[in-house]
CSV table of N, CA and C in Angstrom, one decimal:
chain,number,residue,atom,x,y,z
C,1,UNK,N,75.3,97.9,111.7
C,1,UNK,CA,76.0,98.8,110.8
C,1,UNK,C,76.7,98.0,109.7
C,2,UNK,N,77.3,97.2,110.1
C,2,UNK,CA,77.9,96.2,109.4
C,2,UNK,C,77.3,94.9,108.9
C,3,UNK,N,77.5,94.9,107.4
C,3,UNK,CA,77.1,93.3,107.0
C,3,UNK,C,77.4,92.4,106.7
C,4,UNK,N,78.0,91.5,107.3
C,4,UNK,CA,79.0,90.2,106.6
C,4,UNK,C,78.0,89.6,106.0
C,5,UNK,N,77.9,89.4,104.4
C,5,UNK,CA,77.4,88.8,103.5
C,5,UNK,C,77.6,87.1,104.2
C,6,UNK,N,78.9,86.4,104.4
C,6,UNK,CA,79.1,84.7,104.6
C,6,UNK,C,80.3,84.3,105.4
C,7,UNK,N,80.0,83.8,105.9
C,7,UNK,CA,81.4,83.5,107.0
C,7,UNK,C,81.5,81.5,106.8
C,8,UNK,N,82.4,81.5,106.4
C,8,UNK,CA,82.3,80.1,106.3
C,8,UNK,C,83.4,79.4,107.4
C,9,UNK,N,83.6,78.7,108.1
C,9,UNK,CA,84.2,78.0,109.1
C,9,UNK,C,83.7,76.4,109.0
C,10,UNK,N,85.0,76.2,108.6
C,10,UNK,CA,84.7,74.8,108.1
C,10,UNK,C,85.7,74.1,109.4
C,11,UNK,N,84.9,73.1,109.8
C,11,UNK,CA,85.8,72.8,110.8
C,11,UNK,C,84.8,71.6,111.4
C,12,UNK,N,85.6,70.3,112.1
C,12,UNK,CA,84.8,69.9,112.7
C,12,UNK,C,84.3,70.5,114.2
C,13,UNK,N,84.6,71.1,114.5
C,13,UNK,CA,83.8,72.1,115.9
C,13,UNK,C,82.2,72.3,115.3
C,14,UNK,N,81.7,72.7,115.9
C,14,UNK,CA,80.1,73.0,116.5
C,14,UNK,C,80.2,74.1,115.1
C,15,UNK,N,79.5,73.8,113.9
C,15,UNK,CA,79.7,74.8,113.1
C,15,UNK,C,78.8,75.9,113.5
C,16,UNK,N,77.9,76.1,113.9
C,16,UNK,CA,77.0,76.8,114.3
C,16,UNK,C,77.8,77.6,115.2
C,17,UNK,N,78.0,77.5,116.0
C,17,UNK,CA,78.7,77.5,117.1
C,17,UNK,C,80.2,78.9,116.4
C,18,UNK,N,81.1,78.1,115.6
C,18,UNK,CA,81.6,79.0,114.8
C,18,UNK,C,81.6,80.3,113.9
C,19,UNK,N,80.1,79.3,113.5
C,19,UNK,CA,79.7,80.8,112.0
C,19,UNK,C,79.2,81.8,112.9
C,20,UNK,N,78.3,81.7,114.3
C,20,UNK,CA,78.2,82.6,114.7
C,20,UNK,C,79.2,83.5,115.5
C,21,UNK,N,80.5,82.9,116.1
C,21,UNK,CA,81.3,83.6,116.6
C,21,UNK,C,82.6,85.0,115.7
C,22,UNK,N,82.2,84.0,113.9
C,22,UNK,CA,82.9,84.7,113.3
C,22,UNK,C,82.5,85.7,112.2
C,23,UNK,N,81.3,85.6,112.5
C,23,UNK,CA,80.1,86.7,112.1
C,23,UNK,C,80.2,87.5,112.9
C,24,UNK,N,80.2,87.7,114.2
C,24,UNK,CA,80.1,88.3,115.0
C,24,UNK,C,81.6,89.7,115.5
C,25,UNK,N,82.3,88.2,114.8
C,25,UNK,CA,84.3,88.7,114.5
C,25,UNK,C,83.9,89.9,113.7
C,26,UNK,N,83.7,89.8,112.8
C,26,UNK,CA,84.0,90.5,111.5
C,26,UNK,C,83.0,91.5,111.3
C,27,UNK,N,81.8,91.5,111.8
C,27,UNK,CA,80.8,92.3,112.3
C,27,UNK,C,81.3,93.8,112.8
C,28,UNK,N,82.0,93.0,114.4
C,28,UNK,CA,82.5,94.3,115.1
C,28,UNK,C,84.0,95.0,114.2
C,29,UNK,N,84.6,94.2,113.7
C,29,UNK,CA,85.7,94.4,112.6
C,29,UNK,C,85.8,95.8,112.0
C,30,UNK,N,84.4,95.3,110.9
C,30,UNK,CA,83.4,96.4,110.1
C,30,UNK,C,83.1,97.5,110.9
C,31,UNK,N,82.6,97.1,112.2
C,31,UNK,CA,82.0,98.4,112.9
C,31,UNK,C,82.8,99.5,113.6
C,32,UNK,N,84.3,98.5,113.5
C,32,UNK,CA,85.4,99.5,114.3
C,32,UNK,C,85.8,100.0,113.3
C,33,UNK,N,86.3,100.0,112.0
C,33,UNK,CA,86.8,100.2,110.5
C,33,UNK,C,85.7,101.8,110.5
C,34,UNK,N,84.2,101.5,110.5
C,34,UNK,CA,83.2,102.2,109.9
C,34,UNK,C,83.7,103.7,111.1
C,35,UNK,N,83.7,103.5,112.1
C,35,UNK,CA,84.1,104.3,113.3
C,35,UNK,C,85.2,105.1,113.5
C,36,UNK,N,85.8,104.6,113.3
C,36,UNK,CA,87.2,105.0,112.9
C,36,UNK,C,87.5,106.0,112.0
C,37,UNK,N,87.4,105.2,110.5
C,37,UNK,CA,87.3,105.9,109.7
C,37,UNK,C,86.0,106.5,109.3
C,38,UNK,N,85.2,106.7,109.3
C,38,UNK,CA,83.6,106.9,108.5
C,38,UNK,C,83.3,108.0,108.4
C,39,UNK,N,84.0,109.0,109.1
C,39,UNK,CA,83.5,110.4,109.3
C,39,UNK,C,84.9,110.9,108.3
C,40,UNK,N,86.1,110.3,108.2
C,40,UNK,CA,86.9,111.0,107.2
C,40,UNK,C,86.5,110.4,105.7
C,41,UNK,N,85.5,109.2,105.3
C,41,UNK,CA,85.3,108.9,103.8
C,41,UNK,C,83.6,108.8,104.0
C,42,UNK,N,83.3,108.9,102.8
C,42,UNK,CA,82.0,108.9,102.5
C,42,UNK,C,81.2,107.1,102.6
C,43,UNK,N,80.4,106.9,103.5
C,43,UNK,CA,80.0,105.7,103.8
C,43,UNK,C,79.8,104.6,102.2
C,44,UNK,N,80.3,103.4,102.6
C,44,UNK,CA,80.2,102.5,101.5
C,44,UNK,C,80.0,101.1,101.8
C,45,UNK,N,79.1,100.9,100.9
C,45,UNK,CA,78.5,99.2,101.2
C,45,UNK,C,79.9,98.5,100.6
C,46,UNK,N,79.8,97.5,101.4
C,46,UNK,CA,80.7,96.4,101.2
C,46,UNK,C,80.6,94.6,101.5
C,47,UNK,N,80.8,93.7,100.5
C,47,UNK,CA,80.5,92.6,100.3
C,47,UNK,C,81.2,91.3,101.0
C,48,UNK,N,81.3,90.9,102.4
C,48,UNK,CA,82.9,90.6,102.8
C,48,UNK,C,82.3,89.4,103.7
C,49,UNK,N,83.1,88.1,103.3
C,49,UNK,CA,83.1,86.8,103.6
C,49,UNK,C,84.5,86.6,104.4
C,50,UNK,N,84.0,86.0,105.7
C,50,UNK,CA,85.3,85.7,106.6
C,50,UNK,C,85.5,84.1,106.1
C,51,UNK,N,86.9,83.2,106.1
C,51,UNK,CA,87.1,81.9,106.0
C,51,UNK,C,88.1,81.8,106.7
C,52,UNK,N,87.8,80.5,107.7
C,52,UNK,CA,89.0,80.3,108.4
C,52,UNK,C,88.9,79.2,108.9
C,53,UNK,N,89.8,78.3,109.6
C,53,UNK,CA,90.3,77.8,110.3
C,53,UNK,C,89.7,76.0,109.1
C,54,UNK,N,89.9,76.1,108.0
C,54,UNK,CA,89.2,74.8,107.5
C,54,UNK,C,91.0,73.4,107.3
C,55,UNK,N,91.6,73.9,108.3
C,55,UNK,CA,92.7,72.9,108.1
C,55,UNK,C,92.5,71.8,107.2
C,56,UNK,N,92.9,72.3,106.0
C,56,UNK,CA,92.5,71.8,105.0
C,56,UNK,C,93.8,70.4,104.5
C,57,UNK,N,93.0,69.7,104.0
C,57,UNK,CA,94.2,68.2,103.9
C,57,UNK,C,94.2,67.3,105.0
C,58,UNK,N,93.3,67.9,106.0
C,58,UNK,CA,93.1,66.9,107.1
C,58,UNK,C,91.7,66.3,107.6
C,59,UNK,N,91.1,67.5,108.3
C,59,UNK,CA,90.0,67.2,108.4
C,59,UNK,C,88.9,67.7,107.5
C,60,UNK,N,89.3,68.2,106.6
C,60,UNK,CA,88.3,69.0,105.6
C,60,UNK,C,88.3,68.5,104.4
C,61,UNK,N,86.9,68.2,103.8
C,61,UNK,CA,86.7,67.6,102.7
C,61,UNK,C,86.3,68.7,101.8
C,62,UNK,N,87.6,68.3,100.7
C,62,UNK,CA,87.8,68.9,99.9
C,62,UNK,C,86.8,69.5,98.6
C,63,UNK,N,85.6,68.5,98.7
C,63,UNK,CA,84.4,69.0,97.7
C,63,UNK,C,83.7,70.3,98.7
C,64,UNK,N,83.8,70.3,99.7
C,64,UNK,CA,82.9,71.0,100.8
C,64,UNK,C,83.6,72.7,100.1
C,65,UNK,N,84.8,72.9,100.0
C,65,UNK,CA,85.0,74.2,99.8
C,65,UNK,C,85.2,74.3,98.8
C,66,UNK,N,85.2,73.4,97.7
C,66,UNK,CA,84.5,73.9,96.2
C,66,UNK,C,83.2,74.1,96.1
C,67,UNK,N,82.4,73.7,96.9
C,67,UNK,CA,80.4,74.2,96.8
C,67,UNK,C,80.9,75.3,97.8
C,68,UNK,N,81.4,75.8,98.9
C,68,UNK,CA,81.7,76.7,99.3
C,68,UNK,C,82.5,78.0,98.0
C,69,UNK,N,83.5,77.6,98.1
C,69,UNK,CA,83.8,78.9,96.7
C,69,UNK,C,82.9,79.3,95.9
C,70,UNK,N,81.9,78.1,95.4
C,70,UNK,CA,80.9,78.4,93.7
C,70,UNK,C,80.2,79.1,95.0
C,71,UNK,N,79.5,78.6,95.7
C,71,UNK,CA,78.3,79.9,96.7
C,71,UNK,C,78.6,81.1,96.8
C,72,UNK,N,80.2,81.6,97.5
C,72,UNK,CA,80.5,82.6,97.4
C,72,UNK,C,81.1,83.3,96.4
C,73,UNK,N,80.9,83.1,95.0
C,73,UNK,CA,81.3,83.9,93.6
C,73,UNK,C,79.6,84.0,93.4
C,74,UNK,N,79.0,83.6,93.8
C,74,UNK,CA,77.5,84.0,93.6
C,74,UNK,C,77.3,84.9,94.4
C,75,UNK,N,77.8,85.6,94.8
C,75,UNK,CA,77.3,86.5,96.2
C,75,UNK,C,78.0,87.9,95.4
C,76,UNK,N,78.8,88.0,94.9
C,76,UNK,CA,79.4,89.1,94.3
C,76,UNK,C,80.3,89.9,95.4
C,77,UNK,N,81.2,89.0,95.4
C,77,UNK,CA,82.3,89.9,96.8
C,77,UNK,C,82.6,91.2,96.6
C,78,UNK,N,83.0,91.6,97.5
C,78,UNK,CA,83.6,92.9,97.3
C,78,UNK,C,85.5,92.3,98.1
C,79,UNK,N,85.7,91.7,99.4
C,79,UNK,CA,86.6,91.5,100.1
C,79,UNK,C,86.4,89.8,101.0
C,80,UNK,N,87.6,89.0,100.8
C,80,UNK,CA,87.3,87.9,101.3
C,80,UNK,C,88.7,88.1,102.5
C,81,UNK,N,88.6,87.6,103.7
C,81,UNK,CA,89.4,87.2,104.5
C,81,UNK,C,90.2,85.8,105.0
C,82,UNK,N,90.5,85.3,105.2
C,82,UNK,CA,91.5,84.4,105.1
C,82,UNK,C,91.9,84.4,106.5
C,83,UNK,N,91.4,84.0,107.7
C,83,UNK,CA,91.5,84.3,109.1
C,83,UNK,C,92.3,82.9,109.7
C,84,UNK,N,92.6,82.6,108.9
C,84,UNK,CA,94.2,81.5,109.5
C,84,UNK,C,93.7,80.2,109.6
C,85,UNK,N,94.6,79.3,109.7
C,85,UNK,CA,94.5,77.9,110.3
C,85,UNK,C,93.9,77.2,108.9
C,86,UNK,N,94.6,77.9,107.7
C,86,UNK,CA,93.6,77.4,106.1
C,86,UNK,C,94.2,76.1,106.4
C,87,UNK,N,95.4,75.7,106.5
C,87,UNK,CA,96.3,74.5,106.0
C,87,UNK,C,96.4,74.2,108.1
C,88,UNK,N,97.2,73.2,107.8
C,88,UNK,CA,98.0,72.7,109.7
C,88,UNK,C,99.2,71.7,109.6
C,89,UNK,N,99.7,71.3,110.4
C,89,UNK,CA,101.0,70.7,110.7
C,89,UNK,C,100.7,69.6,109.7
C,90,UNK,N,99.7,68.6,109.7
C,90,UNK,CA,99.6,67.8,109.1
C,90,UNK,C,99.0,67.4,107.5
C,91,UNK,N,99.1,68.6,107.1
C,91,UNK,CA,98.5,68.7,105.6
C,91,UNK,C,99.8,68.9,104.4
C,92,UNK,N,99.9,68.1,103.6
C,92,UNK,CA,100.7,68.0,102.6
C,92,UNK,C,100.9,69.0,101.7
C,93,UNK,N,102.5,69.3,100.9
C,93,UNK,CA,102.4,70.3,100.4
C,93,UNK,C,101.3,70.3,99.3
C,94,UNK,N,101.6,69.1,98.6
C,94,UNK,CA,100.5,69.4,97.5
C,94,UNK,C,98.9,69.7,97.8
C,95,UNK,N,98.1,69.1,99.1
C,95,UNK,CA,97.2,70.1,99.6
C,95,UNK,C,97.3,71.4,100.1
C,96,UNK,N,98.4,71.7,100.4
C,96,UNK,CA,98.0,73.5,100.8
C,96,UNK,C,98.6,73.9,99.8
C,97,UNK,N,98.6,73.6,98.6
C,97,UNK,CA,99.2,74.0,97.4
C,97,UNK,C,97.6,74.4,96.8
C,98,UNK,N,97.2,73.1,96.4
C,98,UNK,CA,95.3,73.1,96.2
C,98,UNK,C,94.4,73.9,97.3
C,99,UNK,N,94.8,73.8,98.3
C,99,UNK,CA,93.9,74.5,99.5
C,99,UNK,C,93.8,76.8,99.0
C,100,UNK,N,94.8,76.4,98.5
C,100,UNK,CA,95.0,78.0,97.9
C,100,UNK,C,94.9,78.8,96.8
C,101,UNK,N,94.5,77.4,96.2
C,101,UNK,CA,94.7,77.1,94.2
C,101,UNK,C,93.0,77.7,94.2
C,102,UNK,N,92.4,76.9,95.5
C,102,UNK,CA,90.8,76.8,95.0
C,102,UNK,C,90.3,78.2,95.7
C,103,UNK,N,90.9,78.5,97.4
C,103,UNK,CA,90.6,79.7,97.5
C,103,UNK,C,90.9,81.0,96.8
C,104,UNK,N,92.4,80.9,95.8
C,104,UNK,CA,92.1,81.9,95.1
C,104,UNK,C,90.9,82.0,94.2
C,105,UNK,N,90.5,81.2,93.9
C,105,UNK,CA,89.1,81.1,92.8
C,105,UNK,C,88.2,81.8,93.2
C,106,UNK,N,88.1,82.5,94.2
C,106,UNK,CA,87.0,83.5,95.1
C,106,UNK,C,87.7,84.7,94.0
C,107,UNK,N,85.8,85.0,93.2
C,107,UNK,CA,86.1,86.2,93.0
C,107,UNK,C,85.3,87.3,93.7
C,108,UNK,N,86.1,88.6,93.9
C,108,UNK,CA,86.0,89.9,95.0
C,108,UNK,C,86.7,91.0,93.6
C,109,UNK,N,86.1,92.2,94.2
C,109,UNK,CA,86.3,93.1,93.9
C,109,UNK,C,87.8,94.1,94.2
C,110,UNK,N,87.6,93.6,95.3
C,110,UNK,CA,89.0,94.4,96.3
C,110,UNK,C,89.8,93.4,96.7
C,111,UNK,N,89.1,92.1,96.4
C,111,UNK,CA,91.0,91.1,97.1
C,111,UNK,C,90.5,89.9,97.7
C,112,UNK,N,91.6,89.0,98.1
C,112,UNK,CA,91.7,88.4,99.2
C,112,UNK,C,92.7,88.4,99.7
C,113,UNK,N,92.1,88.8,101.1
C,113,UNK,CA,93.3,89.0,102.4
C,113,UNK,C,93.7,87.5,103.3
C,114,UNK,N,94.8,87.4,103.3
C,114,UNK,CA,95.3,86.3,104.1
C,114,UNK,C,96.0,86.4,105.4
C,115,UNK,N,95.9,86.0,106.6
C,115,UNK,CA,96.7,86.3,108.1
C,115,UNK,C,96.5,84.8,108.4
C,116,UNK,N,98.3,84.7,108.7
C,116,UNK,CA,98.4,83.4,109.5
C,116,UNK,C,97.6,82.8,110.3
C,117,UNK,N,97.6,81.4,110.6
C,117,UNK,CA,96.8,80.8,112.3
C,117,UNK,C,98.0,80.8,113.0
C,118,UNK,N,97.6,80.2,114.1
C,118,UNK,CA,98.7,79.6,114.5
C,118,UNK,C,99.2,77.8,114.0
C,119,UNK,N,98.4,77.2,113.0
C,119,UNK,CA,99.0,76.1,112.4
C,119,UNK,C,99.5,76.3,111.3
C,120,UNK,N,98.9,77.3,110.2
C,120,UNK,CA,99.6,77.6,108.7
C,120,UNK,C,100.8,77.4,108.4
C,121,UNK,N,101.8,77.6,109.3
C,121,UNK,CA,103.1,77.0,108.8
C,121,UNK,C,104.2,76.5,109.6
C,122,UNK,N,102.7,75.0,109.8
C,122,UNK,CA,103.3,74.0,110.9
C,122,UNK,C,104.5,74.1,111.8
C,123,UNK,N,104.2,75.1,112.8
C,123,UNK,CA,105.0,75.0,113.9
C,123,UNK,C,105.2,73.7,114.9
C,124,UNK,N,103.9,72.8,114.8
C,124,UNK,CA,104.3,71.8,115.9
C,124,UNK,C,104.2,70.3,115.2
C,125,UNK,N,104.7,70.7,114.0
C,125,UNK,CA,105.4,69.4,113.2
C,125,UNK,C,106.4,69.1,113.9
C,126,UNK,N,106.6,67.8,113.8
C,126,UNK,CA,108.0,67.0,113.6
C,126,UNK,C,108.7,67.2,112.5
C,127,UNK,N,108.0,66.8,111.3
C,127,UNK,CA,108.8,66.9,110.2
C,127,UNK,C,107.8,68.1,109.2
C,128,UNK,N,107.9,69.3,109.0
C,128,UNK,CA,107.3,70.1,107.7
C,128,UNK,C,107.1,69.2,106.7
C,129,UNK,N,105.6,69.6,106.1
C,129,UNK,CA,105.7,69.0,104.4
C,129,UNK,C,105.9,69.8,103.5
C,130,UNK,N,106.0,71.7,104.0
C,130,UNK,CA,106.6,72.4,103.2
C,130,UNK,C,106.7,73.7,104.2
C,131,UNK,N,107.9,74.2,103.0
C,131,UNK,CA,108.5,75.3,103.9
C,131,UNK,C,107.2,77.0,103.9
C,132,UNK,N,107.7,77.6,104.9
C,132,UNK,CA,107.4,79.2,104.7
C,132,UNK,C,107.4,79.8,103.4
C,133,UNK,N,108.2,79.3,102.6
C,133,UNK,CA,108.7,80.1,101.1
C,133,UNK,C,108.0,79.3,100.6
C,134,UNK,N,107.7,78.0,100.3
C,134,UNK,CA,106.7,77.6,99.5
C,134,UNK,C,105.0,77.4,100.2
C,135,UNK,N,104.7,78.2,101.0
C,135,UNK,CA,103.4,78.7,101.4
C,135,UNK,C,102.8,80.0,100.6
C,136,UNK,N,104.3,80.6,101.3
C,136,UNK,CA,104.2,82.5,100.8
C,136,UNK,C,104.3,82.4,99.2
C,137,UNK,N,104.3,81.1,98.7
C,137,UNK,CA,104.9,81.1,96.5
C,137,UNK,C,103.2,80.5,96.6
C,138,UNK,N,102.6,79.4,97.3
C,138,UNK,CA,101.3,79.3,97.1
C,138,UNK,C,100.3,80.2,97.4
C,139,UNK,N,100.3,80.9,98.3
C,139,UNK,CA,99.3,82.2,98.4
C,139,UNK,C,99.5,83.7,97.4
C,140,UNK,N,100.5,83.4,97.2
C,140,UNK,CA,100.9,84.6,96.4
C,140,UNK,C,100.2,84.7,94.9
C,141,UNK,N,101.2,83.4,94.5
C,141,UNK,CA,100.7,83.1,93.2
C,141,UNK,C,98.7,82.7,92.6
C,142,UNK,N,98.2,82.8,94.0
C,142,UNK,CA,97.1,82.6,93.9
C,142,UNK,C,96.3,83.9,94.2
C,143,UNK,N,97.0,84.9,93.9
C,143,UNK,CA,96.1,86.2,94.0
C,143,UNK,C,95.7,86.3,95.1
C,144,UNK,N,96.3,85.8,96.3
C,144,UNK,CA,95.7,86.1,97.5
C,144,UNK,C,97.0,87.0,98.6
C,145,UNK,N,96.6,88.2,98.8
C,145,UNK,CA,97.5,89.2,99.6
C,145,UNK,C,97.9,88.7,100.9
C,146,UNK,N,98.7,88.1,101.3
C,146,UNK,CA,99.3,88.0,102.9
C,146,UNK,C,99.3,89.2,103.5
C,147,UNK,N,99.0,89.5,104.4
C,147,UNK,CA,99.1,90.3,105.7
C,147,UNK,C,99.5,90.0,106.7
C,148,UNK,N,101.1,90.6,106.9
C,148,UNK,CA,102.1,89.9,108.3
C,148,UNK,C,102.6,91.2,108.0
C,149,UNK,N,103.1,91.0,109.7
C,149,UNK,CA,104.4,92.0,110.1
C,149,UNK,C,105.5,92.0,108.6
C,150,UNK,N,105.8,91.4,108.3
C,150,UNK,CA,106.5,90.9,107.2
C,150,UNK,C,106.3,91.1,105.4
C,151,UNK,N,104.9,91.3,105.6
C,151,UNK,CA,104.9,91.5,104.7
C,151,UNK,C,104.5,93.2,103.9
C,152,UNK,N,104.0,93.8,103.1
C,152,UNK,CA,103.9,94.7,102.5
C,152,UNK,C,102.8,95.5,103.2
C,153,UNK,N,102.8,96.9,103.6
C,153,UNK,CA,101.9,97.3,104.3
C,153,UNK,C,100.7,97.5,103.1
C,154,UNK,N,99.5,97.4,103.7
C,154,UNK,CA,98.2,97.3,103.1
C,154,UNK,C,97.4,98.5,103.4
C,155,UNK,N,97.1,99.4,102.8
C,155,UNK,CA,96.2,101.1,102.9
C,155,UNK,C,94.5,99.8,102.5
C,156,UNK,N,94.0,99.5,103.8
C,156,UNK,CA,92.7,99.5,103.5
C,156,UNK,C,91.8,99.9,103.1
C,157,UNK,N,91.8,101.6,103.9
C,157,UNK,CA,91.5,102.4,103.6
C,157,UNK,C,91.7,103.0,101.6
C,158,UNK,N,92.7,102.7,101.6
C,158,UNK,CA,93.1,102.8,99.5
C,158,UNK,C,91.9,101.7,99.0
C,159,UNK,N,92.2,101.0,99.0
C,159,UNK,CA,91.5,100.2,98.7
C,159,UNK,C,89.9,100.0,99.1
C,160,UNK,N,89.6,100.2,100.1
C,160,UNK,CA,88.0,101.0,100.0
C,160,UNK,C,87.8,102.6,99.5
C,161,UNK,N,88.3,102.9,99.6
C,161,UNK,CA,88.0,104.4,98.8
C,161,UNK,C,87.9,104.2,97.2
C,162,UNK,N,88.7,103.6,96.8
C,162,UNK,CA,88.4,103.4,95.7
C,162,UNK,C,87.3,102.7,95.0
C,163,UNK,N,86.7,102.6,95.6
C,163,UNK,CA,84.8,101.7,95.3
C,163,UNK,C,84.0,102.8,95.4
C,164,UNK,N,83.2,102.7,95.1
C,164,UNK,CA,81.8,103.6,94.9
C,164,UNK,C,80.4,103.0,96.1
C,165,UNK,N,80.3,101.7,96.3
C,165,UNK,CA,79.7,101.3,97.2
C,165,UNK,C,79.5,101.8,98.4
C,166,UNK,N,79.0,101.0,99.5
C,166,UNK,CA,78.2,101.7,101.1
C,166,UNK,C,78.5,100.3,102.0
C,167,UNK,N,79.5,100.9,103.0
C,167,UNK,CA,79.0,100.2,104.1
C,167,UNK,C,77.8,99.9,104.4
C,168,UNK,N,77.4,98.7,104.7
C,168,UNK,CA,76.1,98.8,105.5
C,168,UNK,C,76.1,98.2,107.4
């Protein structure tokens, strides 16, 4: 039913291993969204790349998710997700500053969505290299929507209704 266009999981773990768990995420995602909702809106294709967990500034090299972003602006998004653990305890501000600079560079039609990991805003630091308020000023200002308890409720549903497209 559902088609995730690219799931990118950058990470040193078993990437294989990854891309297929988080294809598989976002797959059933899609398929509970399509279920749910599908019989109150008219079916629509949609173009949607999962990224996560590329703890960036640490173990992730930083050219890898610039040929990752140009791949996915070739794809013609429709929705990117942001499935946590972008940045970790050990990554400097001025990398999760850039870690956000370049993922906003993802162009989609409907967005990019962001949801905390559990490292994004180094909980098992000793010392932070930046606060909550200058995470939530880097994602923001990078055109990328936070989704938290905390933050601004999100009508998904608004925001696919308003496309013309098909699930697939």
């Amino acid at each position: 039913m559902a088609l995730v266009v690219a799931a990118a999981c950058l990470n040193v773990w078993s990437l294989t291993a990854l891309l297929v768990l988080h294809i598989l995420a976002a797959s059933v995602f899609c398929d509970l969204c399509f279920l749910i909702f599908g019989k109150m809106y008219k079916r629509q294709d949609y173009r949607i790349a999962l990224i996560t967990d590329t703890h960036y500034g640490t173990i992730q090299d930083p050219e890898l998710l610039d040929k990752t972003v140009e791949e996915l602006n070739q794809e013609k998004l429709d929705i990117v997700i942001l499935g946590g653990d972008i940045v970790e305890e050990d990554t400097s501000k001025e990398d999760m500053q850039q870690a956000f600079q370049v993922l906003g560079g993802i162009e989609t039609s409907k967005g990019i969505y962001y949801v905390y990991g559990n490292h994004d805003r180094q909980p098992y630091a000793d010392h932070r290299s930046y606060t909550d308020e200058e995470l939530i000023t880097a994602i923001e200002e990078n055109h990328v929507t936070l989704v938290s308890s905390h933050a601004k409720d999100i009508s998904v549903m608004e925001t696919l209704r308003s496309s013309s497209r098909k699930i697939r």
